[in-house]
Amino acid sequence: MLSCKEATLLMSQEQDRRLGMGERIALRLHVLICAGCNNYRRQMHVLREACRRLGGGGTP
Ligand SMILES: [Zn+2]
């Protein structure tokens, strides 16, 4: 099982590269049982979306 540190590391890497199957499953499992990382992940996605919309990094 991942530690919270490993899980958050994977979450940040997830933004930049495609995770392997094993990494994705491990991360998903961790987020399922860990409320803290679940919240962290959700916030990260919200922030990412907001940045994308404001920054105009990619056209829809
Ligand atoms: Zn955690």
PDB file of C-alpha atoms and ligand atoms in Angstrom:
ATOM      1  CA  MET A   1       0.000   0.000   0.000  1.00  0.00           C
ATOM      2  CA  LEU A   2       1.214   3.479  -0.807  1.00  0.00           C
ATOM      3  CA  SER A   3       2.063   5.946   1.901  1.00  0.00           C
ATOM      4  CA  CYS A   4       0.445   9.371   1.726  1.00  0.00           C
ATOM      5  CA  LYS A   5       3.776  10.790   0.633  1.00  0.00           C
ATOM      6  CA  GLU A   6       4.018   8.354  -2.258  1.00  0.00           C
ATOM      7  CA  ALA A   7       0.402   8.956  -3.187  1.00  0.00           C
ATOM      8  CA  THR A   8       0.807  12.729  -3.379  1.00  0.00           C
ATOM      9  CA  LEU A   9       3.997  12.279  -5.374  1.00  0.00           C
ATOM     10  CA  LEU A  10       2.151  10.110  -7.875  1.00  0.00           C
ATOM     11  CA  MET A  11      -0.648  12.664  -8.044  1.00  0.00           C
ATOM     12  CA  SER A  12       1.744  15.410  -9.045  1.00  0.00           C
ATOM     13  CA  GLN A  13       3.472  13.141 -11.555  1.00  0.00           C
ATOM     14  CA  GLU A  14       0.091  12.215 -12.932  1.00  0.00           C
ATOM     15  CA  GLN A  15      -0.277  15.779 -14.189  1.00  0.00           C
ATOM     16  CA  ASP A  16       2.873  15.544 -16.259  1.00  0.00           C
ATOM     17  CA  ARG A  17       3.113  11.977 -17.425  1.00  0.00           C
ATOM     18  CA  ARG A  18       0.950   8.962 -17.960  1.00  0.00           C
ATOM     19  CA  LEU A  19       1.137   6.676 -14.952  1.00  0.00           C
ATOM     20  CA  GLY A  20       1.660   2.972 -15.365  1.00  0.00           C
ATOM     21  CA  MET A  21      -1.173   0.550 -14.716  1.00  0.00           C
ATOM     22  CA  GLY A  22       0.224  -0.504 -11.340  1.00  0.00           C
ATOM     23  CA  GLU A  23       0.747   3.087 -10.250  1.00  0.00           C
ATOM     24  CA  ARG A  24      -2.767   4.077 -11.231  1.00  0.00           C
ATOM     25  CA  ILE A  25      -4.303   1.167  -9.344  1.00  0.00           C
ATOM     26  CA  ALA A  26      -2.202   1.795  -6.257  1.00  0.00           C
ATOM     27  CA  LEU A  27      -3.095   5.480  -6.306  1.00  0.00           C
ATOM     28  CA  ARG A  28      -6.768   4.779  -6.804  1.00  0.00           C
ATOM     29  CA  LEU A  29      -6.835   2.331  -3.922  1.00  0.00           C
ATOM     30  CA  HIS A  30      -5.061   4.755  -1.662  1.00  0.00           C
ATOM     31  CA  VAL A  31      -7.417   7.592  -2.497  1.00  0.00           C
ATOM     32  CA  LEU A  32     -10.373   5.302  -1.820  1.00  0.00           C
ATOM     33  CA  ILE A  33      -9.296   4.615   1.736  1.00  0.00           C
ATOM     34  CA  CYS A  34      -7.567   7.894   2.565  1.00  0.00           C
ATOM     35  CA  ALA A  35      -9.812  10.928   2.953  1.00  0.00           C
ATOM     36  CA  GLY A  36      -6.888  13.325   3.188  1.00  0.00           C
ATOM     37  CA  CYS A  37      -5.438  12.293  -0.149  1.00  0.00           C
ATOM     38  CA  ASN A  38      -8.906  12.152  -1.661  1.00  0.00           C
ATOM     39  CA  ASN A  39      -9.406  15.830  -0.783  1.00  0.00           C
ATOM     40  CA  TYR A  40      -5.933  16.727  -1.940  1.00  0.00           C
ATOM     41  CA  ARG A  41      -6.492  15.064  -5.266  1.00  0.00           C
ATOM     42  CA  ARG A  42      -9.832  16.773  -5.797  1.00  0.00           C
ATOM     43  CA  GLN A  43      -8.338  20.171  -5.045  1.00  0.00           C
ATOM     44  CA  MET A  44      -5.467  19.487  -7.366  1.00  0.00           C
ATOM     45  CA  HIS A  45      -7.847  18.743 -10.208  1.00  0.00           C
ATOM     46  CA  VAL A  46      -9.925  21.840  -9.504  1.00  0.00           C
ATOM     47  CA  LEU A  47      -6.814  23.992  -9.494  1.00  0.00           C
ATOM     48  CA  ARG A  48      -5.549  22.387 -12.647  1.00  0.00           C
ATOM     49  CA  GLU A  49      -8.836  23.022 -14.419  1.00  0.00           C
ATOM     50  CA  ALA A  50      -8.921  26.633 -13.250  1.00  0.00           C
ATOM     51  CA  CYS A  51      -5.372  27.194 -14.458  1.00  0.00           C
ATOM     52  CA  ARG A  52      -6.176  25.653 -17.794  1.00  0.00           C
ATOM     53  CA  ARG A  53      -9.190  27.898 -18.284  1.00  0.00           C
ATOM     54  CA  LEU A  54      -7.430  31.054 -17.180  1.00  0.00           C
ATOM     55  CA  GLY A  55      -4.067  30.346 -18.731  1.00  0.00           C
ATOM     56  CA  GLY A  56      -5.309  29.420 -22.152  1.00  0.00           C
ATOM     57  CA  GLY A  57      -2.699  26.669 -22.371  1.00  0.00           C
ATOM     58  CA  GLY A  58      -4.846  24.612 -24.675  1.00  0.00           C
ATOM     59  CA  THR A  59      -7.720  25.541 -26.887  1.00  0.00           C
ATOM     60  CA  PRO A  60     -10.858  23.464 -26.351  1.00  0.00           C
TER      61      PRO A  60
HETATM   62 ZN    ZN B   1      -3.151   9.307   1.975  1.00  0.00          ZN
END
